């Protein structure tokens, strides 16, 4: 009997490529045939998740088989602290691993382009031992991390010369700097950021102000700021003034329900001003049905922005309570949007379905037995509102399942 394979190697590789997100099956394939092993390993180790339970095993694995490090493209490290910690020993275990990283490990991760850090307390020692040596990283995510000082963030940022995308979500309040950030040496490469995502109500505008002060904002074409307090629109306006020449994609979500009465009593508050955004082609505004009190402020923002090149206007609707979803003021939204009508190519209503892991209070859709937002009614209301402004032909709907 012939031992030649029944399928050519190229076809086997394509089959394994279709299994890239199914690591359980890929592990079985890796043990099935020697010829399948390299391709299976490529997908198995392309994305690595580490926590207290497997961090030391990861070190031992790479120590015994260093070539596997070449496959690692995404590294996600999740710790625990504060209210998120179910067991402080687990957080201590991961912290001890981070402080004992052997020098050869970050040096081996030359293919790493995406670094995601969650629920970690990060100080200068950890940056200097590990994160500051991952020079190939292009996308850095900090989710609910606590940085001991802003200097730590700056040091980590400058250590990633290939960085083009920065995501910060729910990061703890930045502490005061104990000393100025050390400048880069002459001739050392500086990151050229292209995309920034800030998804926290914390003072992440400090990051934007620092980037502008350091001259690191001139290549940014995409900026997303969600959960912005109404009082934060003034610093947002200041930031947009600096980013305006290159900014092509902008997303803004107002995240609190500050009332006009509160603002009137705040003598230190001034009305935000926005410079023209000459390069902006896509504007996305968040509309959360659980925060409809923020919609007037979103409309104010829409009425103030000047974007002569705008082509796509997107309203990202996140549905919460059924009763409030029907209260979205589409008529007023269409009236304010009409100022962009002569240049627009599309008005997209992107409705996001509640994640399945969340309580089954409301589902976007029409599943039997589950209270649902009536998408057909919402679409009718939107088309009537925009049709009254002679924009009905621009409207498109998108249902996003997360």
CSV table of C-alpha atoms in Angstrom, one decimal:
chain,number,residue,atom,x,y,z
A,1,UNK,CA,0.0,0.0,0.0
A,2,UNK,CA,1.3,3.4,-0.9
A,3,UNK,CA,2.3,5.7,2.0
A,4,UNK,CA,2.0,8.9,-0.1
A,5,UNK,CA,-0.5,11.3,1.3
A,6,UNK,CA,-4.0,11.3,-0.2
A,7,UNK,CA,-4.1,15.2,-0.3
A,8,UNK,CA,-1.3,17.6,-1.4
A,9,UNK,CA,0.4,19.5,1.5
A,10,UNK,CA,-1.0,22.8,0.2
A,11,UNK,CA,-4.6,21.6,0.6
A,12,UNK,CA,-3.9,20.2,4.1
A,13,UNK,CA,-2.5,23.6,5.1
A,14,UNK,CA,-5.7,25.3,3.8
A,15,UNK,CA,-7.8,22.9,5.8
A,16,UNK,CA,-5.8,23.7,9.0
A,17,UNK,CA,-6.1,27.4,8.2
A,18,UNK,CA,-9.9,27.1,8.4
A,19,UNK,CA,-9.5,25.7,11.9
A,20,UNK,CA,-7.4,28.7,13.1
A,21,UNK,CA,-9.9,29.6,15.9
A,22,UNK,CA,-10.5,26.1,17.0
A,23,UNK,CA,-7.5,25.3,19.2
A,24,UNK,CA,-9.0,22.1,20.6
A,25,UNK,CA,-9.2,20.6,17.1
A,26,UNK,CA,-5.8,22.0,16.1
A,27,UNK,CA,-4.2,20.1,19.1
A,28,UNK,CA,-5.7,16.9,17.8
A,29,UNK,CA,-4.5,17.6,14.3
A,30,UNK,CA,-1.0,18.3,15.6
A,31,UNK,CA,-0.9,14.7,17.0
A,32,UNK,CA,-2.4,13.1,13.9
A,33,UNK,CA,0.3,13.5,11.3
A,34,UNK,CA,3.9,14.8,11.5
A,35,UNK,CA,3.4,16.8,8.3
A,36,UNK,CA,0.5,18.6,10.0
A,37,UNK,CA,2.5,19.7,13.0
A,38,UNK,CA,4.1,22.9,11.8
A,39,UNK,CA,0.9,24.4,10.4
A,40,UNK,CA,-1.1,23.4,13.5
A,41,UNK,CA,1.5,24.8,15.8
A,42,UNK,CA,1.5,28.1,13.8
A,43,UNK,CA,-2.2,28.6,14.7
A,44,UNK,CA,-2.1,27.1,18.2
A,45,UNK,CA,0.7,29.5,19.3
A,46,UNK,CA,-0.3,32.5,17.2
A,47,UNK,CA,-2.4,33.9,20.1
A,48,UNK,CA,-1.4,33.1,23.7
A,49,UNK,CA,-3.4,33.9,26.9
A,50,UNK,CA,-1.5,33.9,30.2
A,51,UNK,CA,-2.7,34.2,33.8
A,52,UNK,CA,-1.5,32.9,37.1
A,53,UNK,CA,-2.3,29.3,36.2
A,54,UNK,CA,-0.2,28.9,33.1
A,55,UNK,CA,2.5,31.6,33.1
A,56,UNK,CA,5.3,29.4,34.5
A,57,UNK,CA,4.3,26.6,32.1
A,58,UNK,CA,4.7,29.0,29.2
A,59,UNK,CA,8.2,29.8,30.3
A,60,UNK,CA,9.1,26.1,30.5
A,61,UNK,CA,7.6,25.4,27.1
A,62,UNK,CA,9.6,28.1,25.4
A,63,UNK,CA,12.7,27.0,27.2
A,64,UNK,CA,12.4,23.5,25.9
A,65,UNK,CA,11.2,24.5,22.4
A,66,UNK,CA,12.4,28.0,21.6
A,67,UNK,CA,11.2,27.9,18.0
A,68,UNK,CA,7.6,28.1,19.2
A,69,UNK,CA,8.1,31.7,20.2
A,70,UNK,CA,8.4,32.6,16.5
A,71,UNK,CA,4.7,31.8,16.1
A,72,UNK,CA,3.5,34.1,18.9
A,73,UNK,CA,1.7,37.1,17.3
A,74,UNK,CA,-0.7,38.1,20.1
A,75,UNK,CA,0.0,37.9,23.8
A,76,UNK,CA,-2.7,38.5,26.4
A,77,UNK,CA,-1.8,38.7,30.0
A,78,UNK,CA,-4.5,38.9,32.6
A,79,UNK,CA,-3.9,39.5,36.3
A,80,UNK,CA,-6.1,40.5,39.2
A,81,UNK,CA,-6.2,43.2,41.8
A,82,UNK,CA,-8.6,45.1,44.0
A,83,UNK,CA,-12.3,44.3,43.6
A,84,UNK,CA,-11.5,42.1,40.6
A,85,UNK,CA,-9.3,39.7,42.6
A,86,UNK,CA,-11.0,36.5,43.7
A,87,UNK,CA,-7.8,35.2,45.2
A,88,UNK,CA,-4.9,37.6,46.0
A,89,UNK,CA,-2.5,34.6,45.8
A,90,UNK,CA,-3.3,34.3,42.1
A,91,UNK,CA,-2.3,37.9,41.5
A,92,UNK,CA,0.8,37.5,43.5
A,93,UNK,CA,1.8,34.5,41.5
A,94,UNK,CA,1.5,36.3,38.2
A,95,UNK,CA,3.3,39.4,39.6
A,96,UNK,CA,6.2,37.1,40.8
A,97,UNK,CA,6.4,35.6,37.3
A,98,UNK,CA,6.6,39.0,35.7
A,99,UNK,CA,9.4,40.1,38.0
A,100,UNK,CA,11.4,36.9,37.3
A,101,UNK,CA,11.1,36.9,33.5
A,102,UNK,CA,14.4,35.5,32.1
A,103,UNK,CA,16.1,37.9,29.7
A,104,UNK,CA,15.9,35.5,26.8
A,105,UNK,CA,12.1,35.3,26.8
A,106,UNK,CA,11.2,38.8,25.5
A,107,UNK,CA,14.2,38.6,23.2
A,108,UNK,CA,12.6,35.5,21.6
A,109,UNK,CA,9.2,37.1,20.9
A,110,UNK,CA,10.3,38.8,17.7
A,111,UNK,CA,7.0,38.1,15.9
A,112,UNK,CA,4.8,39.6,18.6
A,113,UNK,CA,2.7,42.5,17.3
A,114,UNK,CA,-0.2,42.7,19.7
A,115,UNK,CA,0.1,43.0,23.5
A,116,UNK,CA,-3.0,43.0,25.6
A,117,UNK,CA,-2.6,43.6,29.4
A,118,UNK,CA,-5.6,43.4,31.7
A,119,UNK,CA,-6.0,43.8,35.5
A,120,UNK,CA,-2.3,44.3,36.1
A,121,UNK,CA,-0.4,46.6,38.4
A,122,UNK,CA,2.5,47.9,36.3
A,123,UNK,CA,5.5,49.6,37.7
A,124,UNK,CA,8.9,50.6,36.3
A,125,UNK,CA,10.5,47.3,37.3
A,126,UNK,CA,8.1,45.2,35.2
A,127,UNK,CA,8.5,47.5,32.3
A,128,UNK,CA,12.3,47.3,32.4
A,129,UNK,CA,12.3,43.5,32.9
A,130,UNK,CA,9.7,42.5,30.3
A,131,UNK,CA,7.3,44.9,28.5
A,132,UNK,CA,10.0,47.4,27.6
A,133,UNK,CA,11.8,44.7,25.6
A,134,UNK,CA,8.9,43.7,23.3
A,135,UNK,CA,10.1,46.1,20.5
A,136,UNK,CA,8.0,44.5,17.7
A,137,UNK,CA,4.6,45.3,19.3
A,138,UNK,CA,2.4,47.4,17.1
A,139,UNK,CA,-0.8,47.4,19.1
A,140,UNK,CA,-0.9,47.9,22.9
A,141,UNK,CA,-4.0,47.5,25.0
A,142,UNK,CA,-4.3,48.4,28.7
A,143,UNK,CA,-7.5,47.2,30.2
A,144,UNK,CA,-8.3,48.1,33.8
A,145,UNK,CA,-4.6,48.3,34.6
A,146,UNK,CA,-3.1,50.3,37.4
A,147,UNK,CA,0.1,52.2,36.5
A,148,UNK,CA,2.0,53.4,39.5
A,149,UNK,CA,3.0,56.6,37.8
A,150,UNK,CA,2.5,58.2,34.4
A,151,UNK,CA,6.2,57.9,33.9
A,152,UNK,CA,5.8,54.1,33.7
A,153,UNK,CA,3.3,54.5,30.8
A,154,UNK,CA,5.7,56.9,29.1
A,155,UNK,CA,8.7,54.6,29.5
A,156,UNK,CA,6.7,51.7,28.2
A,157,UNK,CA,5.4,53.7,25.2
A,158,UNK,CA,8.9,54.9,24.2
A,159,UNK,CA,10.1,51.3,24.4
A,160,UNK,CA,7.8,50.2,21.6
A,161,UNK,CA,9.1,52.0,18.5
A,162,UNK,CA,6.9,50.0,16.1
A,163,UNK,CA,3.7,51.0,18.0
A,164,UNK,CA,0.9,52.3,15.7
A,165,UNK,CA,-2.2,51.5,17.8
A,166,UNK,CA,-3.0,52.3,21.4
A,167,UNK,CA,-6.1,51.2,23.3
A,168,UNK,CA,-6.8,52.3,26.9
A,169,UNK,CA,-9.9,51.1,28.7
A,170,UNK,CA,-10.9,51.6,32.4
A,171,UNK,CA,-7.3,52.3,33.4
A,172,UNK,CA,-7.0,53.5,37.0
A,173,UNK,CA,-6.5,57.2,37.6
A,174,UNK,CA,-3.0,58.2,36.7
A,175,UNK,CA,-0.9,59.1,39.7
A,176,UNK,CA,1.3,62.2,39.9
A,177,UNK,CA,4.8,62.1,38.3
A,178,UNK,CA,7.6,61.8,40.9
A,179,UNK,CA,10.0,63.1,38.3
A,180,UNK,CA,9.9,64.3,34.6
A,181,UNK,CA,9.8,61.7,31.9
A,182,UNK,CA,13.3,61.0,30.6
A,183,UNK,CA,13.7,62.2,27.0
A,184,UNK,CA,14.7,59.8,24.2
A,185,UNK,CA,18.3,59.9,23.1
A,186,UNK,CA,19.1,61.6,19.8
A,187,UNK,CA,18.5,59.3,16.9
A,188,UNK,CA,16.4,56.8,18.8
A,189,UNK,CA,13.2,55.7,16.9
A,190,UNK,CA,9.9,57.1,18.2
A,191,UNK,CA,6.5,55.4,17.9
A,192,UNK,CA,4.3,56.8,15.1
A,193,UNK,CA,0.8,56.3,16.3
A,194,UNK,CA,-2.0,56.0,13.8
A,195,UNK,CA,-5.0,54.8,15.9
A,196,UNK,CA,-6.0,55.7,19.5
A,197,UNK,CA,-8.9,54.2,21.4
A,198,UNK,CA,-9.9,55.6,24.8
A,199,UNK,CA,-12.9,53.7,26.3
A,200,UNK,CA,-12.9,54.9,29.9
A,201,UNK,CA,-14.4,57.8,31.9
A,202,UNK,CA,-11.1,58.2,33.6
A,203,UNK,CA,-8.9,61.2,32.7
A,204,UNK,CA,-7.4,59.6,29.6
A,205,UNK,CA,-7.2,63.1,28.0
A,206,UNK,CA,-4.0,63.3,29.9
A,207,UNK,CA,-2.6,60.8,27.4
A,208,UNK,CA,-3.8,62.9,24.5
A,209,UNK,CA,-2.3,66.1,26.0
A,210,UNK,CA,1.0,64.3,26.6
A,211,UNK,CA,1.1,62.9,23.0
A,212,UNK,CA,0.5,66.4,21.7
A,213,UNK,CA,3.2,67.9,24.0
A,214,UNK,CA,5.7,65.3,22.8
A,215,UNK,CA,4.8,65.8,19.1
A,216,UNK,CA,3.6,62.1,18.8
A,217,UNK,CA,0.2,62.9,17.3
A,218,UNK,CA,1.0,63.9,13.7
A,219,UNK,CA,0.3,60.5,12.2
A,220,UNK,CA,-3.0,59.7,14.0
A,221,UNK,CA,-5.8,59.2,11.5
A,222,UNK,CA,-8.3,57.3,13.8
A,223,UNK,CA,-9.4,58.5,17.3
A,224,UNK,CA,-12.1,56.9,19.5
A,225,UNK,CA,-13.2,58.5,22.8
A,226,UNK,CA,-16.1,56.8,24.4
A,227,UNK,CA,-17.7,57.4,27.8
A,228,UNK,CA,-16.7,61.0,27.7
A,229,UNK,CA,-18.2,63.1,30.5
A,230,UNK,CA,-20.1,66.1,29.3
A,231,UNK,CA,-17.6,68.2,31.2
A,232,UNK,CA,-14.8,66.5,29.3
A,233,UNK,CA,-16.0,67.9,25.9
A,234,UNK,CA,-13.9,71.0,26.4
A,235,UNK,CA,-10.6,69.1,26.7
A,236,UNK,CA,-11.8,66.8,23.9
A,237,UNK,CA,-12.2,69.9,21.7
A,238,UNK,CA,-8.7,71.0,22.6
A,239,UNK,CA,-7.3,67.6,21.6
A,240,UNK,CA,-9.2,67.6,18.3
A,241,UNK,CA,-7.7,71.0,17.5
A,242,UNK,CA,-4.3,69.4,17.6
A,243,UNK,CA,-5.3,66.2,15.7
A,244,UNK,CA,-7.4,67.9,13.1
A,245,UNK,CA,-4.9,68.0,10.1
A,246,UNK,CA,-4.6,64.2,9.9
A,247,UNK,CA,-7.8,62.9,11.6
A,248,UNK,CA,-9.9,60.8,9.2
A,249,UNK,CA,-12.0,58.7,11.5
A,250,UNK,CA,-13.6,59.9,14.8
A,251,UNK,CA,-15.8,58.1,17.3
A,252,UNK,CA,-17.3,59.9,20.3
A,253,UNK,CA,-19.6,58.6,23.0
A,254,UNK,CA,-20.9,60.8,25.8
A,255,UNK,CA,-21.0,58.7,29.0
A,256,UNK,CA,-22.7,60.5,31.8
A,257,UNK,CA,-26.0,62.3,32.4
A,258,UNK,CA,-24.8,65.7,33.7
A,259,UNK,CA,-27.8,68.1,33.5
A,260,UNK,CA,-27.9,71.6,32.2
A,261,UNK,CA,-28.7,72.8,35.7
A,262,UNK,CA,-25.5,71.3,37.0
A,263,UNK,CA,-23.5,72.9,34.2
A,264,UNK,CA,-25.2,76.3,34.9
A,265,UNK,CA,-24.1,76.2,38.5
A,266,UNK,CA,-20.5,75.4,37.5
A,267,UNK,CA,-18.9,78.8,37.0
A,268,UNK,CA,-15.6,77.2,35.9
A,269,UNK,CA,-17.3,75.5,32.9
A,270,UNK,CA,-16.9,77.0,29.4
A,271,UNK,CA,-18.7,76.0,26.2
A,272,UNK,CA,-16.4,73.7,24.2
A,273,UNK,CA,-15.0,74.9,20.9
A,274,UNK,CA,-14.1,72.7,18.0
A,275,UNK,CA,-11.7,73.5,15.2
A,276,UNK,CA,-12.6,72.4,11.6
A,277,UNK,CA,-11.7,68.8,10.8
A,278,UNK,CA,-10.7,69.1,7.1
A,279,UNK,CA,-9.6,65.4,6.7
A,280,UNK,CA,-12.5,63.7,8.6
A,281,UNK,CA,-14.4,61.3,6.4
A,282,UNK,CA,-16.1,59.1,9.0
A,283,UNK,CA,-17.8,60.3,12.2
A,284,UNK,CA,-19.3,57.8,14.6
A,285,UNK,CA,-21.5,58.9,17.5
A,286,UNK,CA,-22.6,56.5,20.3
A,287,UNK,CA,-26.3,56.3,21.3
A,288,UNK,CA,-26.9,54.2,24.4
A,289,UNK,CA,-30.5,53.6,25.2
A,290,UNK,CA,-29.6,53.4,28.9
A,291,UNK,CA,-28.1,56.9,28.7
A,292,UNK,CA,-30.6,58.8,26.6
A,293,UNK,CA,-30.1,61.9,28.8
A,294,UNK,CA,-26.7,62.3,27.1
A,295,UNK,CA,-28.3,62.5,23.6
A,296,UNK,CA,-28.8,66.3,23.8
A,297,UNK,CA,-25.1,66.7,24.4
A,298,UNK,CA,-24.3,64.4,21.5
A,299,UNK,CA,-26.5,66.5,19.3
A,300,UNK,CA,-24.7,69.7,20.5
A,301,UNK,CA,-21.4,68.1,19.5
A,302,UNK,CA,-22.9,67.1,16.1
A,303,UNK,CA,-24.1,70.7,15.6
A,304,UNK,CA,-20.7,72.2,16.4
A,305,UNK,CA,-18.3,69.9,14.4
A,306,UNK,CA,-17.2,71.2,11.0
A,307,UNK,CA,-16.1,68.4,8.6
A,308,UNK,CA,-16.2,69.5,5.0
A,309,UNK,CA,-14.9,66.1,3.7
A,310,UNK,CA,-17.4,64.0,5.8
A,311,UNK,CA,-18.8,61.0,3.8
A,312,UNK,CA,-20.0,58.5,6.4
A,313,UNK,CA,-22.1,59.5,9.5
A,314,UNK,CA,-22.6,56.5,11.8
A,315,UNK,CA,-24.9,56.2,14.8
A,316,UNK,CA,-23.7,53.3,17.0
A,317,UNK,CA,-26.8,52.3,18.9
A,318,UNK,CA,-26.4,50.1,22.0
A,319,UNK,CA,-29.8,48.8,23.2
A,320,UNK,CA,-30.5,48.5,26.9
A,321,UNK,CA,-34.0,48.8,28.2
A,322,UNK,CA,-36.8,48.1,25.7
A,323,UNK,CA,-38.9,51.1,26.8
A,324,UNK,CA,-36.1,53.6,26.4
A,325,UNK,CA,-35.1,52.3,23.0
A,326,UNK,CA,-38.3,53.6,21.5
A,327,UNK,CA,-37.5,57.1,22.9
A,328,UNK,CA,-34.4,57.8,20.8
A,329,UNK,CA,-35.2,61.2,19.2
A,330,UNK,CA,-34.6,60.3,15.6
A,331,UNK,CA,-36.5,63.3,14.3
A,332,UNK,CA,-34.1,65.7,16.1
A,333,UNK,CA,-31.1,63.6,15.2
A,334,UNK,CA,-32.0,63.8,11.5
A,335,UNK,CA,-32.6,67.6,11.8
A,336,UNK,CA,-29.1,68.2,13.1
A,337,UNK,CA,-27.5,65.7,10.7
A,338,UNK,CA,-29.1,67.5,7.7
A,339,UNK,CA,-26.3,70.1,7.8
A,340,UNK,CA,-23.9,67.4,6.4
A,341,UNK,CA,-26.4,66.1,3.8
A,342,UNK,CA,-24.9,67.7,0.7
A,343,UNK,CA,-21.6,65.8,1.2
A,344,UNK,CA,-22.7,62.6,2.8
A,345,UNK,CA,-22.6,59.2,1.0
A,346,UNK,CA,-24.2,57.2,3.8
A,347,UNK,CA,-25.9,57.4,7.2
A,348,UNK,CA,-25.4,54.1,8.9
A,349,UNK,CA,-27.4,53.0,11.9
A,350,UNK,CA,-25.4,50.3,13.6
A,351,UNK,CA,-27.4,48.5,16.3
A,352,UNK,CA,-25.4,46.3,18.7
A,353,UNK,CA,-27.0,43.3,20.3
A,354,UNK,CA,-26.5,42.7,24.0
A,355,UNK,CA,-23.8,40.2,24.6
A,356,UNK,CA,-25.0,36.7,25.5
A,357,UNK,CA,-23.0,36.7,28.7
A,358,UNK,CA,-25.0,39.6,30.0
A,359,UNK,CA,-28.4,39.2,31.8
A,360,UNK,CA,-31.1,38.3,29.4
A,361,UNK,CA,-33.1,41.5,30.0
A,362,UNK,CA,-33.4,42.6,26.4
A,363,UNK,CA,-32.2,41.0,23.2
A,364,UNK,CA,-32.0,42.8,19.9
A,365,UNK,CA,-33.9,40.7,17.5
A,366,UNK,CA,-37.1,38.8,17.3
A,367,UNK,CA,-36.5,35.5,19.2
A,368,UNK,CA,-39.6,33.9,20.6
A,369,UNK,CA,-40.0,34.2,24.3
A,370,UNK,CA,-37.5,37.0,24.8
A,371,UNK,CA,-38.4,40.7,25.1
A,372,UNK,CA,-36.8,42.4,22.1
A,373,UNK,CA,-36.2,45.8,20.6
A,374,UNK,CA,-38.4,46.1,17.5
A,375,UNK,CA,-35.8,46.7,14.8
A,376,UNK,CA,-38.4,47.1,12.1
A,377,UNK,CA,-40.1,49.8,14.1
A,378,UNK,CA,-36.8,51.5,14.7
A,379,UNK,CA,-35.9,51.4,11.0
A,380,UNK,CA,-39.3,52.9,10.1
A,381,UNK,CA,-38.8,55.7,12.6
A,382,UNK,CA,-35.3,56.4,11.3
A,383,UNK,CA,-36.4,56.4,7.6
A,384,UNK,CA,-39.3,58.7,8.3
A,385,UNK,CA,-37.1,61.1,10.3
A,386,UNK,CA,-34.3,61.2,7.7
A,387,UNK,CA,-36.8,61.1,4.8
A,388,UNK,CA,-38.3,64.3,6.1
A,389,UNK,CA,-34.8,65.9,5.6
A,390,UNK,CA,-34.5,64.4,2.1
A,391,UNK,CA,-31.9,62.0,3.4
A,392,UNK,CA,-33.9,58.8,3.2
A,393,UNK,CA,-31.8,57.4,0.4
A,394,UNK,CA,-28.6,57.6,2.5
A,395,UNK,CA,-29.9,55.5,5.4
A,396,UNK,CA,-28.5,52.0,5.9
A,397,UNK,CA,-29.0,49.6,8.8
A,398,UNK,CA,-26.5,47.2,10.4
A,399,UNK,CA,-27.2,44.6,13.1
A,400,UNK,CA,-24.0,43.8,15.0
A,401,UNK,CA,-24.0,40.6,17.2
A,402,UNK,CA,-21.3,40.7,19.9
